[in-house]
PDB file of C-alpha atoms in Angstrom:
ATOM      1  CA  PRO A   2       8.138  71.485 -22.973  1.00 58.00           C
ATOM      2  CA  GLN A   3       7.334  75.378 -24.294  1.00 69.00           C
ATOM      3  CA  ILE A   4       6.258  73.829 -28.386  1.00 80.00           C
ATOM      4  CA  LEU A   5       4.049  71.462 -26.589  1.00 77.00           C
ATOM      5  CA  LYS A   6       2.457  73.789 -24.004  1.00 75.00           C
ATOM      6  CA  LEU A   7       1.793  76.609 -27.336  1.00 78.00           C
ATOM      7  CA  PHE A   8      -0.002  73.824 -29.134  1.00 81.00           C
ATOM      8  CA  SER A   9      -1.835  72.341 -26.494  1.00 74.00           C
ATOM      9  CA  ASN A  10      -3.442  75.792 -25.609  1.00 74.00           C
ATOM     10  CA  LEU A  11      -4.844  76.512 -29.006  1.00 80.00           C
ATOM     11  CA  LYS A  12      -8.158  75.454 -30.396  1.00 83.00           C
ATOM     12  CA  LYS A  13      -7.892  73.577 -34.068  1.00 83.00           C
ATOM     13  CA  GLU A  14      -9.719  76.817 -35.113  1.00 82.00           C
ATOM     14  CA  ASP A  15      -6.966  79.153 -34.081  1.00 85.00           C
ATOM     15  CA  LEU A  16      -4.008  77.448 -35.725  1.00 90.00           C
ATOM     16  CA  ASN A  17      -2.135  79.628 -38.248  1.00 92.00           C
ATOM     17  CA  HIS A  18      -2.016  78.569 -41.983  1.00 94.00           C
ATOM     18  CA  ALA A  19       1.779  78.222 -42.079  1.00 96.00           C
ATOM     19  CA  TYR A  20       3.965  77.174 -40.041  1.00 96.00           C
ATOM     20  CA  LEU A  21       7.840  76.948 -40.155  1.00 97.00           C
ATOM     21  CA  PHE A  22      10.015  74.406 -37.599  1.00 96.00           C
ATOM     22  CA  THR A  23      13.397  75.459 -37.352  1.00 96.00           C
ATOM     23  CA  GLY A  24      16.186  73.611 -35.397  1.00 93.00           C
ATOM     24  CA  LYS A  25      19.001  71.527 -35.964  1.00 88.00           C
ATOM     25  CA  GLU A  26      18.684  67.716 -37.165  1.00 87.00           C
ATOM     26  CA  GLY A  27      17.363  65.485 -34.635  1.00 89.00           C
ATOM     27  CA  MET A  28      15.417  67.746 -32.641  1.00 92.00           C
ATOM     28  CA  GLY A  29      12.008  66.228 -33.771  1.00 91.00           C
ATOM     29  CA  LYS A  30      10.448  68.794 -36.073  1.00 94.00           C
ATOM     30  CA  SER A  31       9.236  66.319 -38.397  1.00 94.00           C
ATOM     31  CA  LYS A  32       7.735  64.250 -35.786  1.00 92.00           C
ATOM     32  CA  LEU A  33       5.851  67.013 -34.159  1.00 92.00           C
ATOM     33  CA  ALA A  34       4.659  67.761 -37.513  1.00 94.00           C
ATOM     34  CA  LYS A  35       3.174  64.731 -37.927  1.00 92.00           C
ATOM     35  CA  GLN A  36       1.649  64.278 -34.675  1.00 90.00           C
ATOM     36  CA  LEU A  37      -0.034  67.488 -35.126  1.00 91.00           C
ATOM     37  CA  ALA A  38      -1.308  66.768 -38.437  1.00 90.00           C
ATOM     38  CA  LYS A  39      -2.982  63.323 -37.035  1.00 88.00           C
ATOM     39  CA  SER A  40      -4.452  65.148 -34.257  1.00 88.00           C
ATOM     40  CA  LEU A  41      -5.612  67.501 -36.955  1.00 87.00           C
ATOM     41  CA  GLN A  42      -7.896  64.724 -38.477  1.00 85.00           C
ATOM     42  CA  CYS A  43      -8.730  63.006 -35.217  1.00 85.00           C
ATOM     43  CA  PRO A  44     -12.788  64.305 -34.975  1.00 83.00           C
ATOM     44  CA  THR A  45     -12.492  63.770 -30.979  1.00 82.00           C
ATOM     45  CA  GLY A  46      -9.109  64.315 -29.697  1.00 79.00           C
ATOM     46  CA  LYS A  47      -7.386  68.141 -28.788  1.00 83.00           C
ATOM     47  CA  LEU A  48      -4.361  69.236 -30.494  1.00 84.00           C
ATOM     48  CA  LEU A  49      -0.988  66.791 -30.316  1.00 85.00           C
ATOM     49  CA  LYS A  50      -3.601  64.296 -28.592  1.00 86.00           C
ATOM     50  CA  PRO A  51      -5.228  62.186 -30.969  1.00 86.00           C
ATOM     51  CA  CYS A  52      -7.451  59.754 -29.569  1.00 86.00           C
ATOM     52  CA  GLU A  53      -5.546  56.573 -31.045  1.00 85.00           C
ATOM     53  CA  LYS A  54      -8.700  54.831 -31.761  1.00 86.00           C
ATOM     54  CA  CYS A  55     -10.879  56.554 -34.094  1.00 83.00           C
ATOM     55  CA  PRO A  56     -10.712  55.532 -38.219  1.00 80.00           C
ATOM     56  CA  ALA A  57      -8.881  58.763 -38.864  1.00 79.00           C
ATOM     57  CA  CYS A  58      -6.284  58.117 -36.556  1.00 81.00           C
ATOM     58  CA  LEU A  59      -6.013  54.056 -37.491  1.00 81.00           C
ATOM     59  CA  SER A  60      -5.997  54.523 -40.991  1.00 73.00           C
ATOM     60  CA  LYS A  61      -3.227  55.867 -43.415  1.00 67.00           C
ATOM     61  CA  ASN A  62      -4.305  59.522 -43.127  1.00 62.00           C
ATOM     62  CA  LEU A  63      -5.071  60.638 -47.377  1.00 64.00           C
ATOM     63  CA  GLU A  64      -5.276  64.228 -45.976  1.00 79.00           C
ATOM     64  CA  THR A  65      -1.702  64.683 -45.434  1.00 87.00           C
ATOM     65  CA  THR A  66       0.947  65.040 -48.060  1.00 90.00           C
ATOM     66  CA  ILE A  67       4.040  64.837 -46.931  1.00 92.00           C
ATOM     67  CA  LEU A  68       7.280  65.860 -48.792  1.00 94.00           C
ATOM     68  CA  LYS A  69      10.179  63.677 -48.243  1.00 90.00           C
ATOM     69  CA  GLY A  70      13.649  62.646 -49.041  1.00 82.00           C
ATOM     70  CA  PRO A  71      17.072  64.266 -50.171  1.00 80.00           C
ATOM     71  CA  GLN A  72      16.029  65.254 -53.685  1.00 88.00           C
ATOM     72  CA  LYS A  73      15.061  69.110 -54.636  1.00 93.00           C
ATOM     73  CA  ILE A  74      11.343  69.954 -54.504  1.00 95.00           C
ATOM     74  CA  SER A  75      10.324  70.753 -57.801  1.00 95.00           C
ATOM     75  CA  ILE A  76       7.413  73.283 -58.941  1.00 96.00           C
ATOM     76  CA  ASP A  77       5.542  70.382 -60.638  1.00 96.00           C
ATOM     77  CA  GLU A  78       5.142  68.907 -56.561  1.00 95.00           C
ATOM     78  CA  ILE A  79       3.920  72.474 -55.565  1.00 96.00           C
ATOM     79  CA  ARG A  80       1.144  72.551 -58.190  1.00 95.00           C
ATOM     80  CA  LYS A  81       0.452  69.103 -57.758  1.00 94.00           C
ATOM     81  CA  ILE A  82      -0.150  69.786 -53.555  1.00 93.00           C
ATOM     82  CA  GLN A  83      -1.997  73.315 -54.899  1.00 93.00           C
ATOM     83  CA  LYS A  84      -4.419  70.991 -56.609  1.00 92.00           C
ATOM     84  CA  LYS A  85      -5.063  69.172 -54.153  1.00 90.00           C
ATOM     85  CA  MET A  86      -5.365  71.246 -50.975  1.00 90.00           C
ATOM     86  CA  ASN A  87      -7.857  72.883 -53.283  1.00 88.00           C
ATOM     87  CA  PHE A  88     -10.282  69.805 -53.006  1.00 84.00           C
ATOM     88  CA  LYS A  89     -12.185  70.037 -50.167  1.00 75.00           C
ATOM     89  CA  SER A  90     -12.198  67.081 -48.018  1.00 70.00           C
ATOM     90  CA  GLN A  91     -15.448  64.473 -47.564  1.00 67.00           C
ATOM     91  CA  ASP A  92     -15.911  65.768 -43.957  1.00 69.00           C
ATOM     92  CA  ASN A  93     -14.802  68.907 -44.273  1.00 68.00           C
ATOM     93  CA  SER A  94     -11.502  68.021 -42.302  1.00 79.00           C
ATOM     94  CA  PHE A  95      -8.274  69.980 -42.380  1.00 88.00           C
ATOM     95  CA  LYS A  96      -5.622  69.571 -45.360  1.00 91.00           C
ATOM     96  CA  ILE A  97      -2.151  69.439 -44.303  1.00 92.00           C
ATOM     97  CA  CYS A  98       1.096  69.757 -46.332  1.00 95.00           C
ATOM     98  CA  ILE A  99       4.450  68.557 -44.655  1.00 96.00           C
ATOM     99  CA  ILE A 100       7.658  69.707 -46.287  1.00 97.00           C
ATOM    100  CA  ASP A 101      10.510  68.354 -44.655  1.00 96.00           C
ATOM    101  CA  ASN A 102      13.690  69.735 -45.382  1.00 94.00           C
ATOM    102  CA  ALA A 103      12.037  72.439 -47.003  1.00 96.00           C
ATOM    103  CA  GLU A 104      15.614  74.191 -47.817  1.00 94.00           C
ATOM    104  CA  ARG A 105      15.195  71.519 -51.043  1.00 94.00           C
ATOM    105  CA  LEU A 106      12.581  73.772 -52.640  1.00 96.00           C
ATOM    106  CA  THR A 107      14.239  75.291 -56.096  1.00 95.00           C
ATOM    107  CA  GLN A 108      13.536  79.220 -56.517  1.00 95.00           C
ATOM    108  CA  GLU A 109      10.535  78.251 -59.024  1.00 96.00           C
ATOM    109  CA  ALA A 110       8.814  76.002 -56.490  1.00 97.00           C
ATOM    110  CA  SER A 111       9.468  79.025 -53.847  1.00 97.00           C
ATOM    111  CA  ASN A 112       7.653  81.648 -55.401  1.00 97.00           C
ATOM    112  CA  CYS A 113       4.905  78.968 -56.257  1.00 97.00           C
ATOM    113  CA  LEU A 114       4.592  78.203 -52.781  1.00 97.00           C
ATOM    114  CA  LEU A 115       4.842  82.229 -51.628  1.00 96.00           C
ATOM    115  CA  LYS A 116       1.446  82.352 -54.022  1.00 96.00           C
ATOM    116  CA  ILE A 117      -0.341  79.810 -52.207  1.00 96.00           C
ATOM    117  CA  LEU A 118       0.586  80.811 -48.194  1.00 96.00           C
ATOM    118  CA  GLU A 119      -0.567  84.676 -49.879  1.00 95.00           C
ATOM    119  CA  GLU A 120      -4.073  82.932 -50.560  1.00 93.00           C
ATOM    120  CA  PRO A 121      -4.193  79.677 -48.589  1.00 93.00           C
ATOM    121  CA  PRO A 122      -6.956  77.261 -49.575  1.00 91.00           C
ATOM    122  CA  GLU A 123      -9.387  76.673 -46.889  1.00 88.00           C
ATOM    123  CA  LYS A 124      -9.083  74.529 -44.302  1.00 88.00           C
ATOM    124  CA  SER A 125      -5.936  74.194 -45.299  1.00 92.00           C
ATOM    125  CA  ILE A 126      -2.154  73.867 -42.923  1.00 94.00           C
ATOM    126  CA  PHE A 127       1.471  74.014 -44.252  1.00 97.00           C
ATOM    127  CA  ILE A 128       4.295  73.047 -41.747  1.00 96.00           C
ATOM    128  CA  LEU A 129       7.938  73.450 -43.275  1.00 97.00           C
ATOM    129  CA  THR A 130      10.605  72.296 -41.309  1.00 97.00           C
ATOM    130  CA  THR A 131      14.154  72.561 -41.824  1.00 96.00           C
ATOM    131  CA  SER A 132      17.827  73.059 -40.115  1.00 90.00           C
ATOM    132  CA  LYS A 133      18.579  75.800 -42.913  1.00 89.00           C
ATOM    133  CA  PRO A 134      16.422  78.604 -42.204  1.00 93.00           C
ATOM    134  CA  LYS A 135      18.904  81.001 -44.188  1.00 91.00           C
ATOM    135  CA  LEU A 136      17.928  79.217 -47.116  1.00 91.00           C
ATOM    136  CA  ILE A 137      14.427  79.406 -47.074  1.00 95.00           C
ATOM    137  CA  PHE A 138      13.064  82.920 -48.935  1.00 94.00           C
ATOM    138  CA  SER A 139      12.227  85.681 -46.431  1.00 94.00           C
ATOM    139  CA  THR A 140       9.567  85.838 -48.172  1.00 95.00           C
ATOM    140  CA  ILE A 141       8.195  82.299 -47.066  1.00 96.00           C
ATOM    141  CA  HIS A 142       9.609  82.996 -43.641  1.00 95.00           C
ATOM    142  CA  SER A 143       6.858  86.168 -43.080  1.00 95.00           C
ATOM    143  CA  ARG A 144       4.074  84.277 -44.432  1.00 95.00           C
ATOM    144  CA  CYS A 145       4.750  81.716 -41.642  1.00 96.00           C
ATOM    145  CA  GLN A 146       4.877  81.430 -37.787  1.00 94.00           C
ATOM    146  CA  THR A 147       8.261  80.453 -36.863  1.00 95.00           C
ATOM    147  CA  ILE A 148       8.606  78.034 -34.287  1.00 94.00           C
ATOM    148  CA  LYS A 149      12.175  77.384 -33.431  1.00 94.00           C
ATOM    149  CA  PHE A 150      13.190  74.325 -31.699  1.00 93.00           C
ATOM    150  CA  LEU A 151      16.132  74.951 -29.208  1.00 91.00           C
ATOM    151  CA  PRO A 152      18.842  72.555 -27.835  1.00 90.00           C
ATOM    152  CA  VAL A 153      17.764  70.221 -24.989  1.00 90.00           C
ATOM    153  CA  PRO A 154      20.354  71.078 -22.119  1.00 90.00           C
ATOM    154  CA  LYS A 155      23.051  68.083 -21.732  1.00 87.00           C
ATOM    155  CA  ASP A 156      21.844  67.321 -18.166  1.00 90.00           C
ATOM    156  CA  ILE A 157      18.056  67.021 -19.329  1.00 91.00           C
ATOM    157  CA  LEU A 158      18.968  65.235 -22.045  1.00 91.00           C
ATOM    158  CA  GLU A 159      21.203  62.619 -20.120  1.00 90.00           C
ATOM    159  CA  GLN A 160      18.201  62.648 -17.717  1.00 91.00           C
ATOM    160  CA  GLU A 161      15.847  61.781 -20.414  1.00 89.00           C
ATOM    161  CA  LEU A 162      17.801  59.074 -21.939  1.00 91.00           C
ATOM    162  CA  LYS A 163      18.466  57.291 -18.920  1.00 90.00           C
ATOM    163  CA  LYS A 164      14.407  56.817 -18.353  1.00 90.00           C
ATOM    164  CA  LEU A 165      14.079  56.129 -22.371  1.00 87.00           C
ATOM    165  CA  PHE A 166      17.479  53.194 -21.631  1.00 88.00           C
ATOM    166  CA  PRO A 167      17.610  52.627 -18.204  1.00 89.00           C
ATOM    167  CA  ASP A 168      19.655  48.905 -18.681  1.00 86.00           C
ATOM    168  CA  GLN A 169      22.215  51.125 -20.936  1.00 85.00           C
ATOM    169  CA  GLU A 170      25.349  52.982 -19.792  1.00 84.00           C
ATOM    170  CA  ILE A 171      24.622  56.727 -21.562  1.00 85.00           C
ATOM    171  CA  ASN A 172      28.565  57.544 -23.056  1.00 80.00           C
ATOM    172  CA  PRO A 173      29.198  61.179 -22.518  1.00 79.00           C
ATOM    173  CA  GLU A 174      30.838  61.562 -25.579  1.00 77.00           C
ATOM    174  CA  ILE A 175      27.461  60.997 -26.699  1.00 83.00           C
ATOM    175  CA  ILE A 176      25.405  63.276 -24.991  1.00 84.00           C
ATOM    176  CA  ASN A 177      28.241  65.755 -26.458  1.00 80.00           C
ATOM    177  CA  TYR A 178      28.172  64.795 -29.772  1.00 79.00           C
ATOM    178  CA  ALA A 179      24.578  65.159 -29.886  1.00 84.00           C
ATOM    179  CA  ASP A 180      24.436  68.629 -29.190  1.00 81.00           C
ATOM    180  CA  GLY A 181      20.771  68.969 -27.453  1.00 87.00           C
ATOM    181  CA  ALA A 182      19.365  67.002 -30.317  1.00 89.00           C
ATOM    182  CA  PRO A 183      17.113  63.883 -28.283  1.00 91.00           C
ATOM    183  CA  GLY A 184      16.606  62.487 -32.115  1.00 89.00           C
ATOM    184  CA  LYS A 185      20.225  62.473 -32.487  1.00 85.00           C
ATOM    185  CA  ALA A 186      20.984  61.052 -29.021  1.00 88.00           C
ATOM    186  CA  ILE A 187      18.762  58.004 -29.918  1.00 88.00           C
ATOM    187  CA  LYS A 188      20.370  57.327 -32.887  1.00 84.00           C
ATOM    188  CA  LEU A 189      23.819  57.345 -31.636  1.00 83.00           C
ATOM    189  CA  LEU A 190      22.674  55.259 -28.805  1.00 84.00           C
ATOM    190  CA  GLY A 191      21.744  52.556 -31.490  1.00 78.00           C
ATOM    191  CA  ASN A 192      24.876  52.844 -33.192  1.00 78.00           C
ATOM    192  CA  GLN A 193      27.396  49.767 -31.943  1.00 74.00           C
ATOM    193  CA  GLU A 194      30.779  51.956 -33.857  1.00 81.00           C
ATOM    194  CA  PHE A 195      29.834  55.181 -33.089  1.00 79.00           C
ATOM    195  CA  ALA A 196      33.131  54.629 -29.746  1.00 75.00           C
ATOM    196  CA  THR A 197      35.351  53.421 -32.158  1.00 82.00           C
ATOM    197  CA  GLU A 198      34.352  55.761 -35.077  1.00 84.00           C
ATOM    198  CA  LEU A 199      35.087  58.371 -32.809  1.00 81.00           C
ATOM    199  CA  GLU A 200      37.916  57.271 -31.271  1.00 84.00           C
ATOM    200  CA  GLU A 201      39.355  57.152 -35.003  1.00 90.00           C
ATOM    201  CA  GLN A 202      38.409  60.115 -35.891  1.00 89.00           C
ATOM    202  CA  LYS A 203      39.984  61.651 -32.407  1.00 89.00           C
ATOM    203  CA  LYS A 204      43.070  60.196 -33.788  1.00 92.00           C
ATOM    204  CA  LEU A 205      42.846  61.739 -37.459  1.00 94.00           C
ATOM    205  CA  LEU A 206      42.099  65.251 -35.729  1.00 93.00           C
ATOM    206  CA  TYR A 207      45.294  65.619 -33.599  1.00 90.00           C
ATOM    207  CA  GLU A 208      47.326  64.254 -36.135  1.00 93.00           C
ATOM    208  CA  PHE A 209      46.188  67.160 -38.197  1.00 93.00           C
ATOM    209  CA  LEU A 210      46.402  69.683 -35.464  1.00 91.00           C
ATOM    210  CA  LYS A 211      50.039  68.429 -34.336  1.00 91.00           C
ATOM    211  CA  GLY A 212      50.951  67.985 -37.946  1.00 91.00           C
ATOM    212  CA  SER A 213      53.110  69.738 -40.484  1.00 92.00           C
ATOM    213  CA  THR A 214      51.478  72.357 -43.461  1.00 91.00           C
ATOM    214  CA  PRO A 215      52.646  69.278 -45.846  1.00 93.00           C
ATOM    215  CA  LYS A 216      50.684  66.808 -43.708  1.00 94.00           C
ATOM    216  CA  ARG A 217      47.460  68.902 -43.071  1.00 93.00           C
ATOM    217  CA  PHE A 218      46.859  69.659 -46.807  1.00 94.00           C
ATOM    218  CA  GLN A 219      47.525  65.212 -46.980  1.00 94.00           C
ATOM    219  CA  ILE A 220      44.849  64.726 -44.713  1.00 95.00           C
ATOM    220  CA  THR A 221      42.188  67.748 -46.257  1.00 93.00           C
ATOM    221  CA  THR A 222      43.002  66.115 -49.917  1.00 93.00           C
ATOM    222  CA  GLU A 223      41.562  62.971 -48.696  1.00 94.00           C
ATOM    223  CA  LEU A 224      38.749  64.682 -46.508  1.00 93.00           C
ATOM    224  CA  SER A 225      37.593  67.145 -49.724  1.00 92.00           C
ATOM    225  CA  LYS A 226      37.417  63.100 -51.585  1.00 92.00           C
ATOM    226  CA  LEU A 227      34.107  62.675 -49.409  1.00 91.00           C
ATOM    227  CA  THR A 228      30.688  63.563 -49.884  1.00 89.00           C
ATOM    228  CA  TYR A 229      29.081  66.789 -48.612  1.00 85.00           C
ATOM    229  CA  PRO A 230      27.581  64.981 -46.106  1.00 83.00           C
ATOM    230  CA  GLU A 231      30.365  63.158 -45.277  1.00 89.00           C
ATOM    231  CA  ILE A 232      32.593  65.546 -44.594  1.00 90.00           C
ATOM    232  CA  LYS A 233      29.535  67.763 -42.681  1.00 86.00           C
ATOM    233  CA  ASN A 234      29.853  64.407 -40.198  1.00 85.00           C
ATOM    234  CA  THR A 235      33.391  64.863 -39.905  1.00 90.00           C
ATOM    235  CA  LEU A 236      33.617  68.046 -39.179  1.00 90.00           C
ATOM    236  CA  GLU A 237      30.585  67.472 -36.555  1.00 85.00           C
ATOM    237  CA  GLN A 238      32.700  64.670 -34.877  1.00 86.00           C
ATOM    238  CA  TRP A 239      36.065  66.760 -34.966  1.00 89.00           C
ATOM    239  CA  LEU A 240      33.510  69.636 -33.135  1.00 86.00           C
ATOM    240  CA  SER A 241      32.573  66.815 -30.657  1.00 81.00           C
ATOM    241  CA  ILE A 242      35.860  66.046 -30.023  1.00 84.00           C
ATOM    242  CA  VAL A 243      37.487  69.573 -29.340  1.00 85.00           C
ATOM    243  CA  ASN A 244      33.987  70.576 -27.127  1.00 78.00           C
ATOM    244  CA  LEU A 245      34.874  67.353 -24.868  1.00 74.00           C
ATOM    245  CA  ASP A 246      38.046  68.139 -24.948  1.00 76.00           C
ATOM    246  CA  LEU A 247      37.612  71.921 -23.506  1.00 74.00           C
ATOM    247  CA  LYS A 248      35.217  71.011 -21.183  1.00 68.00           C
ATOM    248  CA  GLU A 249      37.482  68.319 -19.417  1.00 66.00           C
ATOM    249  CA  ALA A 250      40.159  70.691 -20.111  1.00 60.00           C
ATOM    250  CA  LYS A 251      42.501  67.796 -20.949  1.00 56.00           C
ATOM    251  CA  SER A 252      44.570  70.137 -22.862  1.00 57.00           C
ATOM    252  CA  PRO A 253      47.093  73.191 -21.722  1.00 61.00           C
ATOM    253  CA  GLN A 254      46.117  74.594 -25.140  1.00 68.00           C
ATOM    254  CA  ASN A 255      42.930  75.338 -24.617  1.00 79.00           C
ATOM    255  CA  GLU A 256      43.119  78.647 -25.913  1.00 83.00           C
ATOM    256  CA  ASN A 257      44.494  77.177 -29.397  1.00 84.00           C
ATOM    257  CA  LEU A 258      41.404  74.622 -29.223  1.00 85.00           C
ATOM    258  CA  THR A 259      39.215  77.744 -28.669  1.00 87.00           C
ATOM    259  CA  THR A 260      40.255  79.109 -32.018  1.00 89.00           C
ATOM    260  CA  PHE A 261      40.414  76.087 -33.871  1.00 89.00           C
ATOM    261  CA  LEU A 262      36.319  75.272 -32.799  1.00 88.00           C
ATOM    262  CA  LYS A 263      35.443  78.681 -34.147  1.00 90.00           C
ATOM    263  CA  LEU A 264      37.203  77.790 -37.309  1.00 91.00           C
ATOM    264  CA  LEU A 265      35.451  74.304 -37.547  1.00 90.00           C
ATOM    265  CA  LEU A 266      31.960  75.976 -36.915  1.00 88.00           C
ATOM    266  CA  GLU A 267      32.616  78.554 -39.622  1.00 89.00           C
ATOM    267  CA  ILE A 268      33.694  75.837 -42.298  1.00 89.00           C
ATOM    268  CA  LYS A 269      31.050  73.081 -41.338  1.00 85.00           C
ATOM    269  CA  GLN A 270      28.096  75.986 -41.736  1.00 81.00           C
ATOM    270  CA  LYS A 271      29.651  77.113 -45.416  1.00 83.00           C
ATOM    271  CA  THR A 272      29.408  72.934 -46.266  1.00 80.00           C
ATOM    272  CA  ASP A 273      25.665  73.761 -46.452  1.00 73.00           C
ATOM    273  CA  TYR A 274      25.994  76.089 -50.038  1.00 74.00           C
ATOM    274  CA  ASN A 275      27.788  73.212 -51.649  1.00 72.00           C
ATOM    275  CA  LEU A 276      31.355  75.644 -51.943  1.00 77.00           C
ATOM    276  CA  ASN A 277      34.351  73.881 -53.780  1.00 86.00           C
ATOM    277  CA  LYS A 278      35.391  71.298 -50.898  1.00 87.00           C
ATOM    278  CA  ARG A 279      38.945  71.685 -51.410  1.00 90.00           C
ATOM    279  CA  ILE A 280      38.947  75.342 -50.942  1.00 90.00           C
ATOM    280  CA  LEU A 281      37.275  74.715 -47.698  1.00 88.00           C
ATOM    281  CA  LEU A 282      38.995  72.377 -46.276  1.00 92.00           C
ATOM    282  CA  ASP A 283      42.106  73.849 -47.000  1.00 92.00           C
ATOM    283  CA  GLN A 284      41.186  76.792 -45.087  1.00 91.00           C
ATOM    284  CA  LEU A 285      41.291  74.510 -42.219  1.00 90.00           C
ATOM    285  CA  ALA A 286      45.056  73.515 -42.783  1.00 91.00           C
ATOM    286  CA  ILE A 287      46.022  77.351 -43.517  1.00 92.00           C
ATOM    287  CA  LEU A 288      44.206  79.004 -40.383  1.00 91.00           C
ATOM    288  CA  GLY A 289      44.164  76.257 -38.073  1.00 89.00           C
ATOM    289  CA  PRO A 290      46.263  76.991 -34.902  1.00 86.00           C
ATOM    290  CA  LYS A 291      49.053  74.351 -34.682  1.00 84.00           C
ATOM    291  CA  ILE A 292      48.692  71.937 -31.377  1.00 82.00           C
ATOM    292  CA  GLU A 293      51.860  70.927 -29.783  1.00 74.00           C
TER     293      GLU A 293
END
């Protein structure tokens, strides 16, 4: 609501030339960026409130460039954007570039983008989104207005989900696992296998926590064979399980679980840097407290 209020109080001509939307995955950063771009093309609508009736709203927006996908963003792609943004549109409307997951910018691409942001083309707006702001050049940070998307409190998230899905029972584990990200919660509600997957992970987690050192290394060896996204997903599920157990005081060893929770968070954050998977996971086996 605060972010929506921020933009709704602005006029189109008052916008900054560059924004950096930060926050966890599933917080609606890309969705808001696209809605903002659409409203900027609408000749009659206000910010974030396009009329949805004019040709600009109903047709594919040719004045908005979106870079998305898992691949790295090269300097050639940024140069193409620079060339496109330098051309004035026929109706003199805004030209917008949305860079999703901007941490994908290579060093060369980041340097090229920085030069564009230092002298932006007229009536151009750049919107970068990321869940990993530490991987964005500090010089790019300084050229953008940063908008932080904060997690939605669990009680409010649950209320909103009940409004969206009045006929569906909201699993409390989904609320916990979503960790304040509405997009993630909605995605999980549509996953019929989520409850089964979480139960399997819970079994594996406590097998790990109660296991001997050789057993722990056996589990981390198997986990290290997964891809980085799969490992990150597993660690997120483990975090959700530990959080829920702590909240419901299911274990008499809450102190050990709290210690393990901190270690899990640290290891999960390190997966963003593509470090050696086996070494990372083995730290859990070595440093993680044992649960009886």
